[in-house]
XYZ file of C-alpha atoms in Angstrom:
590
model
C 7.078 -110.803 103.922
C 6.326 -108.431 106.235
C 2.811 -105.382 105.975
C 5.662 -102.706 107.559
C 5.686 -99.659 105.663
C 9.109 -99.514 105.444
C 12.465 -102.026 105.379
C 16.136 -101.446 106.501
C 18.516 -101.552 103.409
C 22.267 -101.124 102.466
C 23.111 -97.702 100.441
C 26.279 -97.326 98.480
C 25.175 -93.214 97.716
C 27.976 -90.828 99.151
C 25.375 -88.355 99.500
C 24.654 -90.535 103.000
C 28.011 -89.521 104.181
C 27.550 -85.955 102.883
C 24.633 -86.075 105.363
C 26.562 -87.193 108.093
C 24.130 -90.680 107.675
C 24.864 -94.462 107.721
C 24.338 -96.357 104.756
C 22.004 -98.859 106.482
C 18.927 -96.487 106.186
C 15.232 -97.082 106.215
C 13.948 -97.546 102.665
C 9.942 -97.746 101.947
C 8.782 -101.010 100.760
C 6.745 -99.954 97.866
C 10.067 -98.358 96.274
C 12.568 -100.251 94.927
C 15.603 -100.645 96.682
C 17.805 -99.915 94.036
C 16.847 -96.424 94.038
C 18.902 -95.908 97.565
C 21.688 -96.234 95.407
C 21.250 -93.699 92.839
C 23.002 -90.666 91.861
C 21.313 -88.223 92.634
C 20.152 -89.748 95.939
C 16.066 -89.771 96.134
C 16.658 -87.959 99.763
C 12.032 -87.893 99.519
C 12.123 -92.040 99.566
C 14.168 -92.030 102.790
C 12.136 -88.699 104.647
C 8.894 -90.889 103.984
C 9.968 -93.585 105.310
C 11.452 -92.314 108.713
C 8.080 -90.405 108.683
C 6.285 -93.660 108.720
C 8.243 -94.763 111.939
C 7.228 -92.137 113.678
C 8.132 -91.831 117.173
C 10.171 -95.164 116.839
C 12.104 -93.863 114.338
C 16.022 -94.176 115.941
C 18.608 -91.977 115.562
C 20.089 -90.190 113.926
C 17.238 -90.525 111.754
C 14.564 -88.837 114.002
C 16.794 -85.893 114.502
C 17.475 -85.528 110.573
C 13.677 -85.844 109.984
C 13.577 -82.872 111.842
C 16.304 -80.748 110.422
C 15.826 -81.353 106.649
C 12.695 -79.239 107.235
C 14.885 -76.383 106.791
C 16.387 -78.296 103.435
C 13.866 -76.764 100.512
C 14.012 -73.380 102.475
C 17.681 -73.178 102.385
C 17.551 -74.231 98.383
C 15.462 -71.731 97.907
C 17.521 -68.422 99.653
C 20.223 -70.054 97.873
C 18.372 -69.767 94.443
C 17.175 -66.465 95.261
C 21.047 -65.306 96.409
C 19.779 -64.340 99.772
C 22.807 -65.387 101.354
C 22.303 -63.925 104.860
C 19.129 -66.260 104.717
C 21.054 -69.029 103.663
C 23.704 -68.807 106.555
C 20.654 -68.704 109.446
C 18.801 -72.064 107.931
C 22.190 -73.284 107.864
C 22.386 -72.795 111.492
C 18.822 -74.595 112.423
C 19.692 -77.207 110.332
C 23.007 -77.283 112.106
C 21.670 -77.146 115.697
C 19.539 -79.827 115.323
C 21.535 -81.854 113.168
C 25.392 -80.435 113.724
C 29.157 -82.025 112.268
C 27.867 -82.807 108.450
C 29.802 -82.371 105.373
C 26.578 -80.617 103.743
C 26.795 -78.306 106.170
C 30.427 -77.345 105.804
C 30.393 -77.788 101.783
C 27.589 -75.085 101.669
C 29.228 -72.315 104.015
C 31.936 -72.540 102.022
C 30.249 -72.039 99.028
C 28.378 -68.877 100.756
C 32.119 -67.915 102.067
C 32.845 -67.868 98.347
C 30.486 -66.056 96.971
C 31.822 -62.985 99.786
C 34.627 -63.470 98.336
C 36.297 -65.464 100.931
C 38.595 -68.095 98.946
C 40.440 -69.044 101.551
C 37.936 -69.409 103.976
C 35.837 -71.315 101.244
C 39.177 -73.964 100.686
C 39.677 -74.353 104.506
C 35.424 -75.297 104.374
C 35.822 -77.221 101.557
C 38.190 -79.025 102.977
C 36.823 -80.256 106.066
C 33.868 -81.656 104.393
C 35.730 -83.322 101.713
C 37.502 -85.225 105.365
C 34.230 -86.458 106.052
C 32.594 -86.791 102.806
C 35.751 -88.121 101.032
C 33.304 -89.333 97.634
C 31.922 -85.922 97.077
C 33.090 -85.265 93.606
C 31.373 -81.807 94.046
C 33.736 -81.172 96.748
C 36.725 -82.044 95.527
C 35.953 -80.153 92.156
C 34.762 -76.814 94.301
C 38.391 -77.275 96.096
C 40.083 -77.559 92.221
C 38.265 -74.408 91.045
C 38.718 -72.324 93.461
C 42.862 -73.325 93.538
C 42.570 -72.402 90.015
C 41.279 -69.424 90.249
C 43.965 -68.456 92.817
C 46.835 -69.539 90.646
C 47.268 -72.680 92.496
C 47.945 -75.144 90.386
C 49.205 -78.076 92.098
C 46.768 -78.024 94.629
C 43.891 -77.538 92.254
C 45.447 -80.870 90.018
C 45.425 -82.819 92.816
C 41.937 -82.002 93.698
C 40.563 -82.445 90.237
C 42.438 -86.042 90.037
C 40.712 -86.750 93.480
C 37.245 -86.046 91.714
C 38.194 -88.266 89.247
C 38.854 -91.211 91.172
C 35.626 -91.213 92.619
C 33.856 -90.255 89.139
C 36.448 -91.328 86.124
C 34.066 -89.350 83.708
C 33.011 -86.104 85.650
C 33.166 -83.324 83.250
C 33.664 -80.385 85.348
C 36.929 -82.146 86.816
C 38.061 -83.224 83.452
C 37.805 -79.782 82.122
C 39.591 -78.284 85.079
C 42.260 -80.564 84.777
C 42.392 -79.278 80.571
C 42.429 -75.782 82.499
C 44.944 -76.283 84.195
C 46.976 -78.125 81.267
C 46.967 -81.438 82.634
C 45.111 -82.639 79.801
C 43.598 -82.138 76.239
C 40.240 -82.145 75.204
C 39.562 -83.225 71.701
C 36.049 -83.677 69.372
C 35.388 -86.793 67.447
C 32.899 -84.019 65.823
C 33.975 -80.452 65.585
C 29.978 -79.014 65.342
C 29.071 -81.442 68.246
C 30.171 -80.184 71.904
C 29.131 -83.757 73.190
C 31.626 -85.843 71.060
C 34.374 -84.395 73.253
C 36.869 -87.041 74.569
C 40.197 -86.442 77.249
C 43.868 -87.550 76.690
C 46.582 -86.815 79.310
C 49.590 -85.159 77.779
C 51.782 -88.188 77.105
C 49.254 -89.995 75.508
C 48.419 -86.635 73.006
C 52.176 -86.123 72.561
C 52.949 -89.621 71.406
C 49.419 -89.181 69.493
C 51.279 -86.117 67.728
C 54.348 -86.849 66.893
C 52.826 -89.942 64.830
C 50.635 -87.539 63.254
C 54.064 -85.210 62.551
C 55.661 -88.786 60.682
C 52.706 -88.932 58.849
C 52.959 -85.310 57.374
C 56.403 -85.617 56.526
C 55.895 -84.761 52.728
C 53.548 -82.398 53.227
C 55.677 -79.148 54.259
C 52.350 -77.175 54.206
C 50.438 -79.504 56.548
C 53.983 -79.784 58.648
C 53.979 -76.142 59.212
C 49.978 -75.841 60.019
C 50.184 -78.611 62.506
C 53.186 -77.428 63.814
C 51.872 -74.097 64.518
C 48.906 -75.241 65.972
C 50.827 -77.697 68.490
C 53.144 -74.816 69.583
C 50.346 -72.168 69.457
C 48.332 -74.531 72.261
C 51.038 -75.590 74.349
C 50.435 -79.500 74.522
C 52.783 -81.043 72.941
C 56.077 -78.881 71.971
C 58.268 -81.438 71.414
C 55.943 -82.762 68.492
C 55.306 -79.257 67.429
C 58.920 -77.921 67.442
C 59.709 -81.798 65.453
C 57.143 -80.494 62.734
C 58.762 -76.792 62.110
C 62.403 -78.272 61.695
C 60.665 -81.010 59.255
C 58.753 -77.842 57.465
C 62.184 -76.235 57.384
C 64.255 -79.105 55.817
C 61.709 -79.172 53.037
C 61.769 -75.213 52.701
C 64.843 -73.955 53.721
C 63.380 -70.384 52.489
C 60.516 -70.325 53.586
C 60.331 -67.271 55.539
C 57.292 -69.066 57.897
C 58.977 -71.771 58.008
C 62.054 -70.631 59.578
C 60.308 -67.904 61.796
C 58.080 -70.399 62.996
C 61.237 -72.818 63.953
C 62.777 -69.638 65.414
C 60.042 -68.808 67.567
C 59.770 -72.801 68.649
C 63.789 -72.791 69.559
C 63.189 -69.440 71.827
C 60.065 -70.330 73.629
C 61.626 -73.580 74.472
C 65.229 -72.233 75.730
C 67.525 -73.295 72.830
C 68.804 -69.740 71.700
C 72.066 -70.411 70.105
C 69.705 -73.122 67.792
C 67.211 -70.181 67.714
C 70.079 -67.395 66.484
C 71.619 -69.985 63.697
C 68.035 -70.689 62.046
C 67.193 -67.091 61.673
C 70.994 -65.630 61.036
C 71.032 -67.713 57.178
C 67.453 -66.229 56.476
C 68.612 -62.743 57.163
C 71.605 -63.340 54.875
C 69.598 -64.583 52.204
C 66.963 -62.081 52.206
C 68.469 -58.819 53.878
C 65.704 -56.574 52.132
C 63.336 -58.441 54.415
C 62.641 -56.872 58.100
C 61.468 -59.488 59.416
C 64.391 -61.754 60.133
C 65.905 -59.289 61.556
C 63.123 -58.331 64.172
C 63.308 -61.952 64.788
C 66.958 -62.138 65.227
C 66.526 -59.055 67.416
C 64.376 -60.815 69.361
C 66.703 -63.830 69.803
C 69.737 -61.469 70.911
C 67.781 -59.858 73.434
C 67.358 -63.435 75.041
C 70.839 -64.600 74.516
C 71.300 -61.172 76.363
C 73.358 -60.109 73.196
C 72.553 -56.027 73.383
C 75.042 -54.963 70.454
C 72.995 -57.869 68.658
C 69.791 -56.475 68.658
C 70.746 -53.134 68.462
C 72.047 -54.152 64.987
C 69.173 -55.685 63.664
C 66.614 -53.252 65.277
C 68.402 -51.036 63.449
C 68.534 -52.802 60.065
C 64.523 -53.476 60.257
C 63.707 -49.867 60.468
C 65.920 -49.125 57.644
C 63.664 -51.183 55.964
C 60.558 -50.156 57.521
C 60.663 -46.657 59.186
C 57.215 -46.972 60.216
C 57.803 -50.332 62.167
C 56.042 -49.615 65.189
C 56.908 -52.372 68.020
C 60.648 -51.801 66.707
C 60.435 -48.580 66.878
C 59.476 -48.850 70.366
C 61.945 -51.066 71.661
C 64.645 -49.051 69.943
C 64.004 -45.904 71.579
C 63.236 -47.791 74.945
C 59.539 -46.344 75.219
C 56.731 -47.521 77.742
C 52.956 -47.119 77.650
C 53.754 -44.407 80.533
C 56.500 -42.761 78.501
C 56.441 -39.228 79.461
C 59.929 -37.711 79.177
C 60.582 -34.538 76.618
C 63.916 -36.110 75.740
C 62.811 -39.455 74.017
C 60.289 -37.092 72.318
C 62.699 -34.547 70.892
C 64.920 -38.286 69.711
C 61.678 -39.181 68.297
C 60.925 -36.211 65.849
C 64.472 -35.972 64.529
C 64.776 -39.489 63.772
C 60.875 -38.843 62.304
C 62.228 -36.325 60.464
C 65.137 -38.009 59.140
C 63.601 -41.073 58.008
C 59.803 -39.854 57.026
C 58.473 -41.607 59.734
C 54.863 -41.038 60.098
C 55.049 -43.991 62.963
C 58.319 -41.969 64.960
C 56.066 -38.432 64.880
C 53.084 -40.556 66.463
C 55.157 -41.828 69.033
C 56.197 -38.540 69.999
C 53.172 -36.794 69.660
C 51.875 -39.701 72.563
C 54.585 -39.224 74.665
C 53.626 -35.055 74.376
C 50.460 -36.399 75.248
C 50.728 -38.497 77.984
C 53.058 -35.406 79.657
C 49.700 -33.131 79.433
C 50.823 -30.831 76.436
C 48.661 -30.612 73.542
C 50.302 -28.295 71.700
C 53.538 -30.343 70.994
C 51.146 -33.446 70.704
C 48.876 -31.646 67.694
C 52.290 -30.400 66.136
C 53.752 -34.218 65.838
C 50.417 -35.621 64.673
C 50.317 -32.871 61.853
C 53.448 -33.806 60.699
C 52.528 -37.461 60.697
C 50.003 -36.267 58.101
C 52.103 -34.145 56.173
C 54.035 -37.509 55.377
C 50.591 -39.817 55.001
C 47.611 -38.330 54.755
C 45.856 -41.373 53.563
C 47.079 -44.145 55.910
C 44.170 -44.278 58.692
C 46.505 -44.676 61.889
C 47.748 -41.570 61.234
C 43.904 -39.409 60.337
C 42.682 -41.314 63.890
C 45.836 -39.947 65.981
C 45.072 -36.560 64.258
C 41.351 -36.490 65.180
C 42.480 -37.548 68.677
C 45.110 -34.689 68.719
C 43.078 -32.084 67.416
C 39.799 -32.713 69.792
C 42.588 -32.317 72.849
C 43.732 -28.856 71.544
C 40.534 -27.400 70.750
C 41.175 -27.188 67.348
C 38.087 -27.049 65.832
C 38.488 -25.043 62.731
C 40.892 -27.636 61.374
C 38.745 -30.533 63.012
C 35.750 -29.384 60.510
C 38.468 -28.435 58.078
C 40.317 -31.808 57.553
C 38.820 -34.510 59.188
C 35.310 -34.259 58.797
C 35.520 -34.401 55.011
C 37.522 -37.693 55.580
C 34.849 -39.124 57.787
C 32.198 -38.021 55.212
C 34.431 -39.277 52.500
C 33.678 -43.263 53.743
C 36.882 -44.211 52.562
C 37.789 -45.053 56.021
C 36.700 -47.592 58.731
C 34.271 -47.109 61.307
C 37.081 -46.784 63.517
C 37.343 -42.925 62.258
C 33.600 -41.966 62.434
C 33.499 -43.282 66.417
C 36.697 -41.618 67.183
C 35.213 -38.345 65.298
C 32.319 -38.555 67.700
C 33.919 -39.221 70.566
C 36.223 -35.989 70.344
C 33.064 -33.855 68.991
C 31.304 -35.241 72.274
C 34.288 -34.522 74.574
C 34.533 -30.915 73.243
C 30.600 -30.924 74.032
C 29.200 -30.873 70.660
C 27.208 -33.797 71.404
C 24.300 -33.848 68.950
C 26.805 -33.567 66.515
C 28.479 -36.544 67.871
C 24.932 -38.534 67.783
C 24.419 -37.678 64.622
C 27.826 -39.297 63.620
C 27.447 -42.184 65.063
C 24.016 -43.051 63.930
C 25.187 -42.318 60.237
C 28.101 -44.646 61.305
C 25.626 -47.828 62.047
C 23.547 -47.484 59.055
C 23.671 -50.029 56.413
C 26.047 -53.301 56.876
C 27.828 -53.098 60.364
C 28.685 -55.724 63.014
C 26.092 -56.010 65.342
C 28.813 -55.554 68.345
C 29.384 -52.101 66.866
C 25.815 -51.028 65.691
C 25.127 -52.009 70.007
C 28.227 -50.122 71.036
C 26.817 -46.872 69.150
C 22.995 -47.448 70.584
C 24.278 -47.760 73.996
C 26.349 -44.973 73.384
C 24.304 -42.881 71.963
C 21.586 -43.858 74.930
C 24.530 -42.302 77.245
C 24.930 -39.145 75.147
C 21.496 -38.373 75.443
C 20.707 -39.113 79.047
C 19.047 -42.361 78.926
C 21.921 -44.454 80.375
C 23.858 -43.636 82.928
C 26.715 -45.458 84.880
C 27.304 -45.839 88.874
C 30.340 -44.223 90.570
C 30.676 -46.694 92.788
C 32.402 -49.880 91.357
C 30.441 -53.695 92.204
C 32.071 -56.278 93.907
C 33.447 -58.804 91.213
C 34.916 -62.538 91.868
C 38.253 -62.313 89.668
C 36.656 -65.746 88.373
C 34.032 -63.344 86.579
C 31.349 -63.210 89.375
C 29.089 -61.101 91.901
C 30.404 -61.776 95.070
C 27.212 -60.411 96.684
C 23.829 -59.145 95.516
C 22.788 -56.234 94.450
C 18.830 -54.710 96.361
C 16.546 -52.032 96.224
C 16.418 -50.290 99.347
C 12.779 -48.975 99.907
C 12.489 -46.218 102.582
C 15.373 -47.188 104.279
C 14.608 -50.821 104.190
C 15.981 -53.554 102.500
C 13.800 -54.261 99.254
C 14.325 -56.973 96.574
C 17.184 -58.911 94.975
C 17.280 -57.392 91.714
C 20.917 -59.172 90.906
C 21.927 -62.347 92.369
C 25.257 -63.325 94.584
C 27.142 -65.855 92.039
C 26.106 -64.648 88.809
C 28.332 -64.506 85.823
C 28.887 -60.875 84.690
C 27.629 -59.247 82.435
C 24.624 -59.763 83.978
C 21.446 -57.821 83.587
C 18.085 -57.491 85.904
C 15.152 -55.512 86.296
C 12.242 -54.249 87.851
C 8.966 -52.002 88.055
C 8.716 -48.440 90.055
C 6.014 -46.126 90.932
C 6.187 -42.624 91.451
C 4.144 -40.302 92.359
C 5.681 -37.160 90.821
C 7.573 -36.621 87.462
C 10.880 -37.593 88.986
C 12.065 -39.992 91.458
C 15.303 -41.966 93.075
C 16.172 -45.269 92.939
C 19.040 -46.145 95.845
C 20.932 -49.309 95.447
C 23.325 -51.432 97.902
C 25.150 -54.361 97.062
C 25.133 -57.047 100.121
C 22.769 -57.702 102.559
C 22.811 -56.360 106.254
C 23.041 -58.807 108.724
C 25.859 -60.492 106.658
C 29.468 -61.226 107.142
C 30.496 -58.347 105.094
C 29.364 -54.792 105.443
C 26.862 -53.406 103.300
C 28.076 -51.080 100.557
C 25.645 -48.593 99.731
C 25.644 -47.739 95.640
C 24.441 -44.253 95.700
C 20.923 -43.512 93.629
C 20.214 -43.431 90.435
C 17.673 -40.290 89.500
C 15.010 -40.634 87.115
C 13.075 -37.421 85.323
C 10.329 -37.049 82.738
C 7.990 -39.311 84.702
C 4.220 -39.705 83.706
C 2.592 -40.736 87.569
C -0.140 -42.502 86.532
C 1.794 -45.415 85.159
C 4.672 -47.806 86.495
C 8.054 -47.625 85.018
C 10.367 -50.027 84.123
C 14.009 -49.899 85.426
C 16.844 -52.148 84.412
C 20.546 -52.585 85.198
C 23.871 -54.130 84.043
C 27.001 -55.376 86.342
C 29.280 -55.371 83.337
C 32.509 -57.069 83.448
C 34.477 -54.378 85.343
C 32.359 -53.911 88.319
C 30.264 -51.157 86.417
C 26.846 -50.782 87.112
C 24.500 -48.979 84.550
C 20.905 -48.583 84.865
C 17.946 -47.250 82.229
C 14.526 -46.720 82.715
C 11.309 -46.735 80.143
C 7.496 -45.625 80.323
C 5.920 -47.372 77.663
C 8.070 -47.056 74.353
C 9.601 -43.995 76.084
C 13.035 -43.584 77.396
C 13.499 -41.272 80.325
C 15.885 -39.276 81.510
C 18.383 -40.870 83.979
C 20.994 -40.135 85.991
C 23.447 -41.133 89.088
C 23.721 -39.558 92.014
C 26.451 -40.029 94.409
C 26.313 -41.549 98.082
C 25.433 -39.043 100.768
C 23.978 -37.103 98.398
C 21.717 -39.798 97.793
C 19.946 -38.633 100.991
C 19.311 -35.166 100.488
C-alpha cells in the first residue's frame, strides 16, 4: 500500500504508441487501472498523474507534459478549420516532443484537406510504421486510395484496419466501397441491424436462394435482376435469368434480362442465340432487335447491327438512342451533312425524333434558323407529344421568335396539360430574351398548388436570382473530388484576414453565414478561400456588392459552396431581401 499519488501500470491502448509513449505509464491511484486500457484512451488520467511527479517525473513523460499543452489548442484550430493554426501548434508540439505518429497522422490530414493526396498517403504512411494499431490510420490510408481510384492499395489498407478492429465500421464500409464485400440489414428501416459478408460467402448465400426460387419465374427474374443490377454475385444472378428463361421462354424480360447477363459477362455468341429466337418470334417488337444490335456491336459484327438498327426504327421511327447510333451522332455533333441525312430520313419516315436531332446538331453549329425550321417540323408531325413543344420553346427563344413564342407555346403552358418541365423551360427562354418579370411570373404560377419540394426550391432560388437577391461568384471554390472544401473560405476586413465563415473539410453543399454593418446604403463584402501563411496561396474570390441598405441596422449575409465549386451569397435586413451582386477580382478594389 503505498500514500503516492500515483502508481506505474501496464497499458495495452495503441493510442500510447500513437504518442510515441511506452505502455508502462504512470496511472493515478484513485483511478482504476483498467481505464489505461480503454478505447478511447483517458489521455487527462495519465497528464494528472505525471503532474503529480513533478520535477521527478522521467522521461519522456516530463517532456510530453509539456507539449500536450498545445493538444486542446490544436483540437480546437482544427475544429474551427484554421489550418495554418493547426500546422504551427503542430510544430511546438513537435519541437518539444518530435518523431510521433500523432504528429505525422495529423499533417497528413491537414495535407489533405489542401488537397495534397499524395502527400497525405506518404504521411499516413509513416505513422501507420510507428503506430501500426491505429485503425484510424490505416482507414485514412484506404479512403484516400479510394478516392484516387486505387483500389488494391485502399483493400489492403481497409483489411489492415480490420485486423486490428474486426468490427470497425468505417473500414467495413470501405471495403463494401470498394466491392470487397456486401452489406446487408437484418431490418430494412433500421441502419444499425446492418451485418458484412465477403463475396464468396454472399455468392454461395445466393445461389441457394436462386434453388430456392426455382418455381417461381417471377421471383427468379426479380432476384436475378437485382444480383446483376449490384454486381455481387453474377454467377448467381446470371443462374437465376437462364432459370427465369427456361420457365418463360417468351418472356420478353426474361430473355433481355439473360441477354444483357451473357454480354456484361463476355459470353456473346450465348448472348446473340438468346436474343436471335425472340426476334424471330416477335419481329413486330423493337426491342430484340436493339438488343441484338447491341450484341453485334460487341461480337464486332457491323453488318449485324446495322440490320437490326435498322429493323427497330422501322418499328419505331422515333427511337431515339437508335436513332443516334445509326446515324453515328455525338453530344458535340456539329456537321451540316448528318443534319441534311437527318431531315430526309425525318421526312421519309415522320420522324418527329430524326427532325429534333437535326435541329440540335443546327444548334450546336450556332444557326438558329435551320434549328427553329427542324423543331417546327417536329411539331407539324406531333404537336401534342411534350419532347417535341420543349425543343420548340427552346428553338424559338434562340431565334427571337417571339410572335410565335406567345402564339403557340404560351397557350400550351397555360393549357396545364403539360409537365412542369414546359412552364420552367418557358421561363427560362422568356428570361434569356430579357423578359424577366414575365419569366417570374411563370414560374411562381408553376410552384403553386402540389409540386415537389426540390422543384418549388429550384423556382424560389431562381426566382431570388432573377430578381437580384442571389447572385453567384465567378470565381470557382476549391473542391476535394471526394465532395469536400479543400480550404476555407474568410472575410477579409480592410485588408485583413477576418473570420472563417466556411470550414476546410466540409461536405458540400455547405452553407454559412454572418452579420455586416454598413454605414451607407450599399457596401462590399470580399471573400478569399485559404489562409495566408499557408502551404497554398491564397485565392482571392472577388466581392460580392450589396445595395438597398438601411445603416442603422446589421445585415445578415449568407453563402453556399454548392457541389460544383459555386459560391452564391444573399443578404437580408429584417424580412427584407436586398439587392446583391458579384463583383469581379481587381475590380473588387476600386
Amino acid at each position: 500500500m503505498t500514500d503516492a499519488p500515483y502508481q506505474w501500470i501496464e497499458s495495452t491502448s495503441w493510442e500510447l504508441e500513437f504518442f510515441g509513449l511506452p505502455n508502462r505509464i504512470p496511472w493515478p491511484s484513485n483511478v482504476d487501472p483498467k481505464l489505461a486500457s480503454s478505447d478511447p484512451f483517458e489521455m487527462n488520467h495519465l497528464l494528472d498523474a505525471v503532474e503529480s511527479m513533478g520535477a521527478d517525473a522521467p522521461e519522456p513523460f516530463g517532456r510530453f507534459l509539456k507539449a500536450s499543452e498545445h493538444l486542446d489548442e490544436f483540437g480546437e484550430a482544427v475544429q474551427n478549420s484554421e489550418i495554418v493554426r493547426a500546422y504551427e501548434l503542430l510544430e511546438k508540439f513537435d519541437e518539444q516532443f518530435p518523431d510521433t505518429a500523432f504528429a505525422l497522422y495529423h499533417r497528413g490530414s491537414l495535407s489533405r484537406l489542401e488537397g495534397d493526396d499524395e502527400g497525405a498517403v506518404e504521411l499516413f504512411e509513416q505513422a501507420a510504421a510507428k503506430a501500426p494499431r491505429g485503425v484510424a490510420i490505416w482507414n485514412s490510408i484506404g479512403v484516400v486510395n479510394a478516392t484516387q481510384g486505387k483500389r488494391d492499395e485502399a483493400v489492403a489498407a481497409f483489411k489492415k484496419a480490420l485486423a486490428v478492429s474486426p468490427q470497425d465500421r468505417t473500414a467495413l464500409d470501405g471495403l463494401v466501397q470498394m466491392r470487397e464485400m456486401v452489406k446487408l440489414l437484418r431490418n430494412a428501416k433500421d441502419p444499425n441491424s446492418a451485418f458484412y459478408m465477403d463475396l464468396p460467402t454472399f455468392g454461395q448465400m445466393a445461389m441457394r436462394q436462386v434453388q430456392q426460387l426455382v418455381n417461381d419465374p417471377e421471383q427468379l427474374l426479380n432476384y436475378g435482376e437485382q444480383l446483376l443490377r449490384e454486381g455481387y454475385a453474377p454467377e448467381a444472378g446470371l443462374a437465376a435469368m437462364q432459370r427465369a428463361v427456361e420457365a418463360r421462354p417468351d418472356d420478353a424480360r426474361a430473355v433481355i434480362g439473360l441477354t444483357m447477363a451473357y454480354r456484361t459477362q463476355g459470353k456473346l455468341e450465348e448472348a446473340r442465340a438468346t436474343i436471335t429466337p425472340f426476334t424471330e418470334k416477335h419481329p413486330e417488337d423493337p426491342r430484340g432487335f436493339f438488343f441484338l444490335a447491341t450484341v453485334c456491336n460487341a461480337l464486332g459484327d457491323a453488318e449485324g447491327e446495322r440490320k437490326a438498327l435498322d429493323r427497330v426504327l422501322e418499328l419505331d421511327p422515333n427511337a431515339q438512342q437508335p436513332l443516334g447510333i445509326r446515324f453515328g451522332l455525338n453530344d458535340a455533333e456539329h456537321d451540316p451533312a448528318k443534319e441534311s441525312e437527318l431531315a430526309r430520313w425525318a421526312e421519309e419516315r415522320k420522324s418527329w425524333m430524326a427532325y429534333i436531332l437535326a435541329s440540335n446538331i443546327a444548334r450546336k453549329r450556332g444557326d438558329a434558323k435551320a434549328a427553329l425550321k427542324w423543331a417546327e417540323k417536329s411539331y407539324e408531325i406531333a404537336p401534342e407529344n411534350e419532347d417535341v413543344v420543349l425543343h420548340l420553346t427552346a428553338a424559338l427563344g434562340e431565334a427571337r421568335d417571339f410572335e410565335k413564342m406567345v402564339r403557340i407555346v404560351k397557350p400550351l403552358v397555360e393549357s396545364g396539360k403539360y409537365s412542369k418541365r414546359l412552364n420552367w423551360n418557358y421561363a427560362q427562354v422568356l428570361q434569356q430574351t430579357g423578359l424577366t418579370d414575365d419569366a417570374i411570373r411563370v414560374l411562381r404560377d408553376a410552384a403553386q398548388g402540389e409540386v415537389p419540394p426540390d422543384f418549388k426550391a429550384a423556382v424560389v432560388q431562381t426566382i431570388e436570382a432573377w430578381s437580384g437577391e442571389l447572385t453567384g461568384c465567378g470565381v470557382r471554390l476549391e473542391v476535394h473530388q471526394a465532395g469536400f472544401l479543400q480550404r476555407p473560405v474568410l472575410l477579409t476586413i480592410d485588408g485583413e484576414e477576418g473570420g472563417i465563415v466556411l470550414a476546410a473539410g466540409a461536405k458540400v453543399p455547405t452553407a454559412g453565414g454572418f452579420p455586416w454593418r454598413s454605414k451607407g446604403p450599399e457596401t462590399r463584402i470580399q471573400l478569399q478561400q485559404g489562409e495566408s501563411g499557408g502551404s497554398l496561396e491564397v485565392q482571392p474570390l472577388g466581392a460580392f456588392v450589396v445595395k438597398g441598405i438601411e445603416p442603422a441596422n446589421p445585415i445578415d449575409c449568407h453563402i453556399v459552396a454548392q457541389q460544383d465549386g459555386s459560391l452564391l451569397f444573399r443578404a437580408r435586413q429584417g424580412n427584407r431581401n436586398l439587392k446583391v451582386g458579384w463583383m469581379p477580382l481587381g475590380l473588387d478594389k476600386a
